[in-house]
Structure formats: structure tokens, C-alpha cells
Amino acid sequence: MPPATSVRARVRAELTDEIKVAARRQLAVEGASGLSLRAVAREVGLVSSAVYRYFPSRDELLTALIIDAYNAVGEAAEKADAACRRNDIEKRWMATCRAIRAWAVSNLQEYGLVYGTPVPDYRAPEETIVPATRVTVVLIGIIRDALEFGVITDQSGDQSIPRSIRSDLSVARTFFGGAVSDDLLIRALMAWTHLFGAISFELFGHRVGTVSDHDAFFDHEMRRIAHFVGLP
Amino acid sequence: MPPATSVRARVRAELTDEIKVAARRQLAVEGASGLSLRAVAREVGLVSSAVYRYFPSRDELLTALIIDAYNAVGEAAEKADAACRRNDIEKRWMATCRAIRAWAVSNLQEYGLVYGTPVPDYRAPEETIVPATRVTVVLIGIIRDALEFGVITDQSGDQSIPRSIRSDLSVARTFFGGAVSDDLLIRALMAWTHLFGAISFELFGHRVGTVSDHDAFFDHEMRRIAHFVGLP
DNA sequence: TGTACATCAGTGAACGCGCGTTCACTGATGTAC
DNA sequence: TGTACATCAGTGAACGCGCGTTCACTGATGTAC
């Protein structure tokens, strides 16, 4: 009886990984549109056609990289959050934001792949949806816990919110998994927006000449965004 | 005596424009990295080498497109702002934000070119800096006027702001052209960040499944950001 | 106003390159009896 | 445990394509006298 994972299967998994590692390295140098199956094959030491045993097309390889990127940033967020005491909401928020940015800074092209300009003529398949939400789940979890621990109160909002927006919020509410006002949901979505807006602005060069201590500025603004949401 | 703009010069200017128009059209279809001199030449009805009489390289053409894009979005912002009564700060803010988003929505790839993932191996030359600031100048102008008209007061801030950030703010303060607290400057930078963060999130597909009435949501959030800054 | 020369736009061929994907093949690994 | 067959990984050649850029050229437009 052959082992549950046969030699062939193990080697295959390893090579699949090697290909992805090479592809990521190439991505970092050339960007998403410069990613070439042939170049990847060369780096791994295969003939170009051999790569097709592992990925049926260039787009499938891109998809794999996108899923990996979402999972990587999601895992970074989850780990940073999990390393904090659960009732230390402030620390959890800052640690998570910082972890996400740190991942983005050290994986610039991968960040650009998922949060930058979409690759033209490439449609992200459904498999990317779940990994894409991991980060959001962490952020929302912190806000939910803040509510649960009574660290913030959810006064149901002096803000007048248009009907069409209110009906949009049902999906976001599902993520919350608890009673929450439209007002707080919107603030949460805005915080999420701002987090990635700030990272993109920095990494895509729009703060050159305006901000030099990016660490400090990011920290400061994420603290303010926390306050904006109602967090301590 | 030949006319100030000779026939040759006029034709040259026209063809230069035609080339840019074709390049923009191609950009919209293929994205920045798919932009090809040969394809542009084909569309204009020139042989590929002829384009070199107008742009010395593909990168120079890209630079021209980038400058045009910054100018287009800057002009859209300026016009929207200028169409409002100067003391109607709230309206000016919303009109400017909407105009920027509207331009982005209808010029997606051009937006991506300047606010998305940087094109790999392409370094934006200095000529792009001035056009890039036009939008910022408009936004800051509104806040400055709000201060001047006494619509907002600039209480110098309960927030504790780290030293390294304070020293960063001198450039932003220059844009302001008047006395302004560090606190208000930071809020302004954050509003600017949020504006483009929101547009990018929408256009790059990160609000799919969360927001469906993008117009309404954008309006609402930009109103809240205005309040965050202290605007009415 | 007319001629001689200089400038410039556009041509067409060529260089050298890389790409994604297909296909018939060899040889090694796994499977069933 | 050994043999016969099926599966699979990797090869190498080929197809058909497009790209940026250079270069010697023709013919038209502009300039100076």
C-alpha cells in the first residue's frame, strides 16, 4: 500500500510551491503584468511547457498568487490580533492595522496585485472571495468585541442615513454576527476603507513630499480612525 | 513671414494629440502595461517608427498620459469648486469630491495609472509633480476658506501629536498659505487619503458585495469626512 | 517672386527579443493481479 | 514478490504572435537670399 501522500504527490506539492515562490519573486521585480510563465519555468529549472502540468494557464497561476496574497495578509492580521489580550481593544486594533501595513510594505507587488489596479482582462474567480474577507473579519471582530465588552456604546445614531445605504448594510451586518446600528456599521466600513487607503497612498507614492515618517503617521491616523469608530 | 504657428507646427500638435487619444483609448482596454507603441501607431494610421517623431520612447508617452490624467482630474476638481458660491463650504466640498470620483469612474484606467499600482520599472519624472498637486490644492483651499470665513474654528488640538509628524507638516502647511494647527492639517491629510481610498476601493472592486449604491455611499461618507475635518 | 538649401514627417525593412500554448515523445513512478 | 499495464512528469520542437527601437530612405514643408 502506498503512503497516503505518495512520493509523487509530495514532490508535486513541493514543485507547485517552488513555482509559486519563483512567480512571487518575479512579481516583485516585474509587477503583475510582467509575470511570465516562461521566466518562472526558467527560474525553477523547468522547460516552459512543464509548468502546464502544475498550472493550466498563466491566469490560473495569477489566481493562485492572489489567493496566497489574501491569505498571507489575512493570516498576518489574525496573528497580530490573536497575540493581544482579548479585552485590550485599543491594542488589538493598532496591532492588526500595523500588521497589515507591515505585510504590505514588505510585499509591495503582492499588495498591489490584490489592492491595486486590477489586472486588465483578468477576472478574479470566486475562490478568491473567502480569503479576501479574512482581514475584514478580524477588523469587524475587534469592533464586535468592543461592543460586547461594553468598551464602546452603540447609540443608534444621530446621523441621517439614506434608505439605499441602509439596505446595503445587511451583508456587513451578517459579518458582525450581532445587533449593531447602521451608524456603527458605516463607521466600520469607513475605517476599513481608510486603512487600505492610507497604505495604498503611502506605497503608491502619494505621500512623497508630504509625509516622511510613515510609521508614525500611520500609527497616528489609525489611532484617530479608531476614535472615529468609537473605539478607545 | 510664416504664421506664428506654421502649418507644420499645427499639424504636429494635432497628431500629437491624436496619438495621445489613441493611447488613452488603448489604455482603457489593455491597461497601462498593455499599452503598445505599435498598436497606437496602427490606430492612428502611422507606421510604428513614425511615432518616434512625436514621443522618443514608450515611457515618454506614458509620462504624457500621466500628466494629462493629473491635469484632467485636477481641472475637474477646480471647475466643480469654482462653480459654487465661495462661502458655501459644504457644497464646495461635496461638489469637488463628487467631481473627482466622477472623473475616476469614467476614466478608470487613467485613474489606475496615477492612483493605482505604479507601473513597474517606470519612474515618474519631476514634470508630473505639479499637475499631481492640483487636486490637493483645491481641497486644501476649501478648508482654508472655511477657516477664513469662520465656518470652522481651529482649536489647536487636544490631540497629542508626535514630534516627527509635526515636523513633517511644514510642506502641507505651505500649501495652506496661512496659520493652521497641526491638528487641522492632519485631519485634512486624512480626508484627502480617505477620498482616494474610497474611490480606489470602489473602482478596484473591494466593495463588491458590501455596497451596491456606490453614489449614495460615497456621498454619505464624504459628508462624514467633512464633519471629521470640522467642516459643516 | 524665385531658387537653393535645410529641416522635418513618414516609410519600410530589419534586428533581436520574449511570450503563451500545443503536441508527440520518453522514461519514471504507481497500481492491480 | 513479480509482472503487465496505466498514469503522470518532464522534454524539445514548433506555431504564430507582438513588442520597442534603429536606420537609411523619400518627399514634402519651411527658410534665406
Coordinates of C-alpha atoms (C1' of nucleotides) in Angstrom, one line a residue:
Chain A
M1 CA 0.0 0.0 0.0
P2 CA 1.4 3.4 -1.0
P3 CA 1.6 6.1 1.7
A4 CA -1.3 8.4 2.0
T5 CA 0.8 11.0 0.3
S6 CA 2.8 9.2 -2.3
V7 CA 6.3 10.3 -3.2
R8 CA 4.9 11.6 -6.4
A9 CA 2.2 13.6 -4.6
R10 CA 4.8 15.1 -2.2
V11 CA 7.2 16.1 -5.0
R12 CA 4.3 17.6 -6.9
A13 CA 3.3 19.7 -3.9
E14 CA 6.8 20.8 -3.4
L15 CA 7.3 21.8 -7.0
T16 CA 3.9 23.6 -7.1
D17 CA 5.2 25.6 -4.2
E18 CA 8.6 26.2 -5.8
I19 CA 6.8 27.6 -8.9
K20 CA 4.7 29.9 -6.8
V21 CA 7.8 31.1 -4.9
A22 CA 9.5 31.9 -8.2
A23 CA 6.4 33.6 -9.5
R24 CA 6.2 35.7 -6.4
R25 CA 9.8 36.7 -6.8
Q26 CA 9.3 37.6 -10.4
L27 CA 6.2 39.5 -9.4
A28 CA 8.2 41.6 -7.0
V29 CA 10.6 42.6 -9.8
E30 CA 8.3 42.9 -12.9
G31 CA 4.9 43.5 -11.5
A32 CA 1.8 41.6 -12.2
S33 CA 1.7 42.2 -16.0
G34 CA 5.3 41.3 -16.4
L35 CA 4.8 37.9 -14.8
S36 CA 5.7 35.3 -17.4
L37 CA 5.3 31.5 -17.3
R38 CA 8.5 31.1 -19.3
A39 CA 10.5 33.2 -16.9
V40 CA 9.1 31.3 -14.0
A41 CA 9.9 28.0 -15.6
R42 CA 13.5 29.2 -16.3
E43 CA 13.9 30.1 -12.6
V44 CA 12.6 26.8 -11.4
G45 CA 14.8 24.9 -13.9
L46 CA 11.9 23.5 -15.9
V47 CA 11.2 23.7 -19.6
S48 CA 8.3 26.2 -20.1
S49 CA 5.8 23.6 -21.2
A50 CA 6.4 21.6 -18.0
V51 CA 4.7 24.3 -15.9
Y52 CA 1.5 23.4 -17.5
R53 CA 1.5 20.2 -15.5
Y54 CA 1.1 22.4 -12.5
F55 CA -1.0 25.4 -13.7
P56 CA -3.2 25.1 -16.7
S57 CA -2.6 28.7 -17.7
R58 CA -0.9 31.9 -16.7
D59 CA -4.2 33.2 -15.3
E60 CA -4.5 30.2 -13.0
L61 CA -1.1 30.9 -11.7
L62 CA -2.1 34.5 -11.1
T63 CA -5.2 33.3 -9.3
A64 CA -3.1 31.1 -7.0
L65 CA -0.9 34.1 -6.2
I66 CA -3.9 36.3 -5.5
I67 CA -5.3 33.7 -3.1
D68 CA -2.0 33.3 -1.4
A69 CA -1.7 37.1 -1.0
Y70 CA -5.1 37.4 0.6
N71 CA -4.3 34.5 2.9
A72 CA -1.0 35.9 3.8
V73 CA -2.3 39.4 4.7
G74 CA -5.3 37.8 6.4
E75 CA -3.1 35.5 8.5
A76 CA -0.8 38.4 9.5
A77 CA -3.9 40.3 10.7
E78 CA -5.3 37.3 12.6
K79 CA -2.0 36.5 14.3
A80 CA -1.4 40.1 15.4
D81 CA -4.9 40.2 16.8
A82 CA -4.7 36.9 18.5
A83 CA -1.5 37.9 20.2
C84 CA -3.3 40.5 22.3
R85 CA -5.4 40.2 25.3
R86 CA -8.9 39.9 24.1
N87 CA -10.3 42.8 26.1
D88 CA -7.5 45.1 25.2
I89 CA -9.4 46.6 22.2
E90 CA -7.1 49.5 21.6
K91 CA -4.1 47.3 21.4
R92 CA -5.8 44.8 19.2
W93 CA -6.9 47.5 16.7
M94 CA -3.4 49.0 16.5
A95 CA -1.6 45.7 16.3
T96 CA -3.9 44.5 13.5
C97 CA -3.5 47.7 11.5
R98 CA 0.2 47.7 11.9
A99 CA 0.5 44.0 10.9
I100 CA -1.5 44.6 7.7
R101 CA 0.6 47.6 6.8
A102 CA 3.9 45.7 7.6
W103 CA 2.8 42.9 5.3
A104 CA 2.0 45.4 2.6
V105 CA 5.3 47.2 2.9
S106 CA 7.4 44.0 2.7
N107 CA 5.3 42.5 -0.1
L108 CA 4.6 45.5 -2.2
Q109 CA 3.8 43.9 -5.5
E110 CA 1.6 41.3 -3.9
Y111 CA -0.2 44.1 -2.2
G112 CA -0.6 45.8 -5.5
L113 CA -1.8 42.6 -7.0
V114 CA -4.8 42.5 -4.7
Y115 CA -5.4 46.1 -3.6
G116 CA -4.1 48.0 -6.6
T117 CA -5.2 48.4 -10.2
P118 CA -7.0 45.3 -11.4
V119 CA -5.0 43.3 -13.9
P120 CA -6.7 44.0 -17.3
D121 CA -8.5 41.1 -19.0
Y122 CA -8.3 39.1 -15.7
R123 CA -11.5 38.2 -13.9
A124 CA -10.9 37.1 -10.3
P125 CA -12.7 33.8 -9.8
E126 CA -15.0 33.0 -6.9
E127 CA -12.3 31.2 -5.0
T128 CA -10.7 34.5 -4.1
I129 CA -13.7 35.8 -2.2
V130 CA -13.3 33.9 1.1
P131 CA -9.6 34.6 1.5
A132 CA -10.3 38.2 0.7
T133 CA -12.6 38.6 3.6
R134 CA -10.2 37.4 6.3
V135 CA -8.8 40.8 7.0
T136 CA -12.3 42.3 7.3
V137 CA -13.4 39.6 9.6
V138 CA -10.6 40.4 12.0
L139 CA -11.3 44.2 12.0
I140 CA -15.0 43.7 12.5
G141 CA -14.3 41.1 15.2
I142 CA -12.5 43.8 17.2
I143 CA -15.3 46.2 16.9
R144 CA -17.8 43.5 17.8
D145 CA -15.8 42.6 20.9
A146 CA -15.6 46.2 21.9
L147 CA -19.4 46.3 21.9
E148 CA -19.6 43.1 23.8
F149 CA -17.2 44.2 26.5
G150 CA -19.0 47.5 26.8
V151 CA -15.9 49.4 25.8
I152 CA -18.0 51.3 23.3
T153 CA -21.7 52.0 23.3
D154 CA -23.6 51.9 20.1
Q155 CA -26.0 54.8 20.3
S156 CA -28.2 54.3 17.3
G157 CA -27.0 57.3 15.6
D158 CA -27.8 61.0 15.2
Q159 CA -26.8 60.7 11.6
S160 CA -29.4 60.5 9.0
I161 CA -28.6 57.6 6.7
P162 CA -30.3 57.3 3.3
R163 CA -32.5 54.3 2.7
S164 CA -30.4 52.9 -0.1
I165 CA -27.4 52.7 2.1
R166 CA -29.3 51.1 5.0
S167 CA -30.4 48.3 2.8
D168 CA -26.9 47.8 1.6
L169 CA -25.7 47.1 5.1
S170 CA -27.3 43.7 5.5
V171 CA -24.2 41.9 4.2
A172 CA -21.9 43.8 6.5
R173 CA -24.2 43.1 9.4
T174 CA -24.0 39.4 8.8
F175 CA -20.3 39.6 9.3
F176 CA -20.9 41.3 12.6
G177 CA -22.9 38.5 13.9
G178 CA -24.8 40.6 16.4
A179 CA -27.0 43.5 16.9
V180 CA -25.4 46.7 15.6
S181 CA -26.6 50.0 14.4
D182 CA -26.4 51.2 10.8
D183 CA -24.3 54.1 12.1
L184 CA -21.6 51.9 13.6
L185 CA -21.5 49.7 10.5
I186 CA -20.8 52.6 8.3
R187 CA -18.1 53.8 10.6
A188 CA -16.6 50.4 10.5
L189 CA -16.7 50.3 6.7
M190 CA -15.1 53.7 6.6
A191 CA -12.3 52.6 8.9
W192 CA -11.6 49.6 6.7
T193 CA -11.6 51.9 3.7
H194 CA -9.2 54.3 5.4
L195 CA -6.8 51.6 6.5
F196 CA -6.2 50.5 3.0
G197 CA -6.4 54.0 1.6
A198 CA -3.6 55.0 3.8
I199 CA -1.5 52.0 2.9
S200 CA -2.1 52.5 -0.8
F201 CA -1.4 56.2 -0.6
E202 CA 2.0 55.5 1.1
L203 CA 3.0 52.6 -1.1
F204 CA 1.9 54.1 -4.4
G205 CA 3.9 57.2 -3.7
H206 CA 1.2 59.8 -3.0
R207 CA 2.7 60.9 0.3
V208 CA 6.1 61.6 -1.0
G209 CA 7.0 65.1 0.0
T210 CA 4.1 65.3 2.5
V211 CA 4.9 62.6 5.0
S212 CA 8.4 61.3 5.8
D213 CA 7.9 59.3 9.0
H214 CA 5.4 56.9 7.5
D215 CA 5.4 54.6 10.6
A216 CA 4.5 57.5 12.9
F217 CA 1.9 59.0 10.6
F218 CA 0.2 55.7 10.0
D219 CA 0.1 55.0 13.7
H220 CA -1.4 58.3 14.4
E221 CA -4.0 58.2 11.8
M222 CA -5.1 54.7 12.7
R223 CA -5.5 55.8 16.3
R224 CA -7.7 58.7 15.1
I225 CA -9.7 56.3 12.9
A226 CA -10.2 54.1 15.9
H227 CA -11.6 57.1 17.8
F228 CA -13.7 57.9 14.8
V229 CA -15.3 54.5 15.0
G230 CA -15.8 55.0 18.7
L231 CA -13.0 52.7 19.9
P232 CA -10.9 53.8 22.9
Chain B
M1 CA 6.6 85.6 -42.9
P2 CA 5.2 82.3 -41.8
P3 CA 2.3 82.4 -39.2
A4 CA 3.3 82.2 -35.6
T5 CA 2.2 78.6 -35.7
S6 CA 3.2 77.3 -39.0
V7 CA 1.1 74.7 -40.8
R8 CA 3.7 72.1 -39.9
A9 CA 3.6 73.0 -36.2
R10 CA -0.2 72.9 -36.2
V11 CA -0.4 69.5 -37.9
R12 CA 2.3 68.3 -35.5
A13 CA 0.2 69.4 -32.4
E14 CA -2.9 67.8 -33.8
L15 CA -1.1 64.5 -34.5
T16 CA 0.5 64.6 -31.1
D17 CA -3.0 64.8 -29.7
E18 CA -4.3 62.1 -31.9
I19 CA -1.6 59.8 -30.7
K20 CA -2.5 60.6 -27.1
V21 CA -6.1 60.0 -27.7
A22 CA -5.4 56.6 -29.3
A23 CA -3.1 55.8 -26.4
R24 CA -5.8 56.6 -23.9
R25 CA -8.3 54.5 -25.7
Q26 CA -5.9 51.6 -25.7
L27 CA -5.1 52.2 -22.1
A28 CA -8.8 51.9 -21.3
V29 CA -8.9 48.5 -22.9
E30 CA -5.5 46.9 -22.1
G31 CA -4.3 48.7 -19.1
A32 CA -1.0 50.6 -18.6
S33 CA 1.2 47.6 -19.1
G34 CA -0.6 46.6 -22.3
L35 CA 0.0 50.0 -23.9
S36 CA 2.0 49.4 -27.0
L37 CA 3.5 52.0 -29.4
R38 CA 2.9 49.7 -32.3
A39 CA -0.8 49.4 -31.5
V40 CA -1.1 53.1 -31.1
A41 CA 0.6 53.7 -34.4
R42 CA -1.7 51.3 -36.1
E43 CA -4.8 53.0 -34.7
V44 CA -3.6 56.5 -35.8
G45 CA -2.7 55.1 -39.2
L46 CA 1.1 55.5 -38.9
V47 CA 3.9 53.1 -39.3
S48 CA 5.3 52.3 -35.9
S49 CA 8.6 54.1 -36.3
A50 CA 6.8 57.3 -37.2
V51 CA 5.5 57.6 -33.6
Y52 CA 9.1 58.2 -32.6
R53 CA 8.9 61.6 -34.3
Y54 CA 6.4 62.5 -31.5
F55 CA 7.4 60.6 -28.5
P56 CA 11.0 59.5 -28.1
S57 CA 10.0 56.3 -26.3
R58 CA 7.1 54.4 -24.8
D59 CA 7.9 55.7 -21.4
E60 CA 7.7 59.3 -22.6
L61 CA 4.3 58.6 -24.0
L62 CA 3.3 57.1 -20.6
T63 CA 4.6 60.2 -18.9
A64 CA 2.5 62.4 -21.2
L65 CA -0.6 60.3 -20.3
I66 CA 0.1 60.6 -16.6
I67 CA 0.5 64.3 -16.8
D68 CA -2.7 64.6 -18.8
A69 CA -4.6 62.4 -16.3
Y70 CA -3.4 64.5 -13.3
N71 CA -4.4 67.6 -15.2
A72 CA -7.8 66.2 -16.2
V73 CA -8.7 65.2 -12.6
G74 CA -7.3 68.5 -11.3
E75 CA -9.3 70.5 -13.7
A76 CA -12.5 68.6 -12.9
A77 CA -11.9 69.4 -9.3
E78 CA -11.2 73.1 -9.9
K79 CA -14.2 73.5 -12.1
A80 CA -16.6 71.9 -9.7
D81 CA -15.2 74.0 -6.9
A82 CA -15.3 77.2 -8.9
A83 CA -19.0 76.6 -9.8
C84 CA -20.1 77.0 -6.2
R85 CA -20.5 80.2 -4.2
R86 CA -17.3 80.7 -2.4
N87 CA -18.7 80.8 1.1
D88 CA -20.8 77.7 0.6
I89 CA -18.2 75.5 2.0
E90 CA -20.3 72.4 2.4
K91 CA -21.4 72.5 -1.2
R92 CA -17.9 73.1 -2.5
W93 CA -16.5 70.2 -0.5
M94 CA -19.2 67.8 -1.8
A95 CA -19.0 69.1 -5.4
T96 CA -15.3 68.7 -5.5
C97 CA -15.3 65.2 -4.1
R98 CA -18.1 64.1 -6.5
A99 CA -16.3 65.6 -9.5
I100 CA -13.1 63.7 -8.7
R101 CA -15.0 60.5 -8.2
A102 CA -17.0 61.1 -11.4
W103 CA -13.8 61.6 -13.4
A104 CA -12.3 58.4 -11.9
V105 CA -15.4 56.4 -12.7
S106 CA -15.5 57.4 -16.3
N107 CA -11.7 57.2 -16.8
L108 CA -11.0 54.1 -14.9
Q109 CA -7.7 53.1 -16.4
E110 CA -6.3 56.6 -16.3
Y111 CA -7.3 56.7 -12.7
G112 CA -5.5 53.5 -12.2
L113 CA -2.5 54.8 -14.0
V114 CA -2.0 57.6 -11.5
Y115 CA -3.6 56.3 -8.3
G116 CA -3.2 52.6 -8.7
T117 CA -0.2 50.2 -8.6
P118 CA 2.8 52.0 -10.0
V119 CA 3.9 50.8 -13.4
P120 CA 7.0 48.6 -12.7
D121 CA 10.3 49.8 -14.0
Y122 CA 8.8 53.2 -14.6
R123 CA 10.0 56.2 -12.6
A124 CA 7.7 59.2 -12.8
P125 CA 9.8 62.3 -13.8
E126 CA 9.6 65.6 -12.0
E127 CA 7.2 67.1 -14.5
T128 CA 4.4 65.1 -13.0
I129 CA 4.7 66.7 -9.6
V130 CA 2.9 70.0 -10.2
P131 CA -0.1 68.5 -12.0
A132 CA -0.4 65.9 -9.3
T133 CA -0.9 68.6 -6.7
R134 CA -3.8 70.4 -8.4
V135 CA -6.5 68.3 -6.6
T136 CA -4.8 68.7 -3.3
V137 CA -4.7 72.5 -3.8
V138 CA -8.4 72.6 -4.3
L139 CA -9.3 70.5 -1.3
I140 CA -7.0 72.5 1.0
G141 CA -8.3 75.7 -0.5
I142 CA -11.8 74.8 0.7
I143 CA -10.6 74.1 4.2
R144 CA -8.6 77.3 4.2
D145 CA -11.6 79.3 3.1
A146 CA -13.7 77.6 5.8
L147 CA -11.2 78.9 8.3
E148 CA -11.2 82.4 6.8
F149 CA -14.9 82.6 6.7
G150 CA -15.1 81.5 10.3
V151 CA -17.2 78.5 9.3
I152 CA -14.9 76.3 11.3
T153 CA -12.7 77.2 14.2
D154 CA -9.2 75.8 14.5
Q155 CA -8.9 75.0 18.2
S156 CA -5.3 74.0 18.4
G157 CA -6.0 70.4 19.3
D158 CA -6.5 68.2 22.3
Q159 CA -4.7 65.5 20.3
S160 CA -1.1 64.7 21.2
I161 CA 0.9 64.7 18.0
P162 CA 4.3 63.1 17.9
R163 CA 7.2 65.4 17.1
S164 CA 8.2 63.5 13.9
I165 CA 4.8 64.1 12.5
R166 CA 4.8 67.8 13.4
S167 CA 8.0 68.4 11.6
D168 CA 6.6 66.6 8.5
L169 CA 3.7 69.0 8.3
S170 CA 5.7 72.0 7.1
V171 CA 5.2 71.2 3.4
A172 CA 1.5 70.7 3.8
R173 CA 1.4 74.0 5.8
T174 CA 3.0 75.8 2.8
F175 CA 0.1 74.7 0.7
F176 CA -2.3 76.1 3.2
G177 CA -0.8 79.5 2.9
G178 CA -2.0 80.6 6.3
A179 CA -1.9 79.9 10.0
V180 CA -3.2 76.5 10.8
S181 CA -2.8 74.0 13.6
D182 CA -1.1 70.7 13.2
D183 CA -4.3 69.0 14.2
L184 CA -6.3 70.5 11.3
L185 CA -3.5 69.8 8.9
I186 CA -3.6 66.1 9.8
R187 CA -7.3 65.9 9.5
A188 CA -7.0 67.5 6.1
L189 CA -4.4 64.9 5.0
M190 CA -6.6 62.2 6.3
A191 CA -9.6 63.5 4.4
W192 CA -7.5 63.5 1.2
T193 CA -6.4 60.0 1.9
H194 CA -10.0 58.8 2.6
L195 CA -11.3 60.4 -0.6
F196 CA -8.9 58.5 -2.8
G197 CA -9.1 55.4 -0.6
A198 CA -12.9 55.3 -1.1
I199 CA -12.6 55.8 -4.9
S200 CA -9.9 53.1 -5.2
F201 CA -11.9 50.7 -3.0
E202 CA -14.9 51.1 -5.2
L203 CA -13.2 51.0 -8.5
F204 CA -10.8 48.2 -7.7
G205 CA -13.6 46.0 -6.6
H206 CA -13.3 45.9 -2.9
R207 CA -16.8 47.0 -2.2
V208 CA -18.5 44.4 -4.3
G209 CA -20.9 42.6 -2.1
T210 CA -20.8 45.2 0.6
V211 CA -22.0 48.4 -1.1
S212 CA -24.3 48.5 -4.1
D213 CA -25.4 52.1 -4.3
H214 CA -22.0 53.5 -4.7
D215 CA -23.1 57.0 -5.3
A216 CA -25.1 57.2 -2.1
F217 CA -22.4 55.6 0.0
F218 CA -19.7 57.9 -1.4
D219 CA -21.8 60.9 -0.8
H220 CA -22.6 59.9 2.7
E221 CA -19.0 59.0 3.6
M222 CA -17.6 62.2 2.2
R223 CA -20.1 64.2 4.2
R224 CA -18.9 62.4 7.3
I225 CA -15.3 63.0 6.4
A226 CA -16.2 66.7 6.1
H227 CA -17.5 66.6 9.6
F228 CA -14.4 64.8 10.7
V229 CA -12.4 67.6 9.4
G230 CA -14.6 70.1 11.1
L231 CA -16.5 71.4 8.0
P232 CA -20.2 71.9 8.3
Chain C
dT1 C1' 9.0 86.2 -56.7
dG2 C1' 12.1 82.5 -57.5
dT3 C1' 15.7 79.5 -56.5
dA4 C1' 18.9 76.6 -53.4
dC5 C1' 19.3 74.5 -49.3
dA6 C1' 17.9 72.8 -44.7
dT7 C1' 14.6 70.8 -41.9
dC8 C1' 11.4 67.6 -40.8
dA9 C1' 7.5 63.7 -41.2
dG10 C1' 6.7 59.5 -42.6
dT11 C1' 8.2 54.9 -44.9
dG12 C1' 9.5 50.1 -44.9
dA13 C1' 12.7 46.8 -43.7
dA14 C1' 15.2 44.8 -40.3
dC15 C1' 17.2 43.4 -35.5
dG16 C1' 16.7 40.7 -31.7
dC17 C1' 13.7 39.6 -28.4
dG18 C1' 10.1 37.2 -25.5
dC19 C1' 5.7 35.5 -25.0
dG20 C1' 1.6 31.6 -24.1
dT21 C1' 0.3 27.4 -25.6
dT22 C1' 0.2 22.8 -28.1
dC23 C1' 1.8 18.3 -29.2
dA24 C1' 4.0 13.9 -29.8
dC25 C1' 7.6 11.8 -27.2
dT26 C1' 10.4 9.3 -23.4
dG27 C1' 11.1 7.5 -19.1
dA28 C1' 10.0 7.1 -14.4
dT29 C1' 6.5 6.1 -10.7
dG30 C1' 2.3 3.9 -9.2
dT31 C1' -1.4 0.1 -9.4
dA32 C1' -3.7 -4.4 -10.0
dC33 C1' -3.5 -9.1 -10.3
Chain D
dT1 C1' 7.1 -10.9 -4.9
dG2 C1' 6.9 -10.2 -9.8
dT3 C1' 5.0 -8.9 -13.9
dA4 C1' 1.9 -6.0 -17.2
dC5 C1' -0.3 -2.0 -17.7
dA6 C1' -1.8 2.7 -16.6
dT7 C1' -0.7 7.1 -15.1
dC8 C1' 2.0 11.0 -14.9
dA9 C1' 6.2 14.5 -15.1
dG10 C1' 9.2 16.5 -18.0
dT11 C1' 11.3 17.2 -22.9
dG12 C1' 12.1 19.7 -27.0
dA13 C1' 10.5 21.4 -31.1
dA14 C1' 7.2 24.2 -33.2
dC15 C1' 3.3 27.7 -34.1
dG16 C1' 2.1 32.2 -34.5
dC17 C1' 2.3 36.3 -32.4
dG18 C1' 3.6 41.1 -30.8
dC19 C1' 6.9 44.1 -29.0
dG20 C1' 10.5 48.5 -28.8
dT21 C1' 13.8 50.6 -31.3
dT22 C1' 17.1 51.7 -35.2
dC23 C1' 18.3 53.2 -39.7
dA24 C1' 18.8 54.7 -44.5
dC25 C1' 15.5 56.5 -47.5
dT26 C1' 12.0 59.7 -50.0
dG27 C1' 9.3 63.6 -50.5
dA28 C1' 7.1 67.4 -48.6
dT29 C1' 7.3 71.9 -46.0
dG30 C1' 9.9 75.9 -44.4
dT31 C1' 13.8 79.4 -44.7
dA32 C1' 17.3 82.6 -46.5
dC33 C1' 19.0 85.2 -50.1

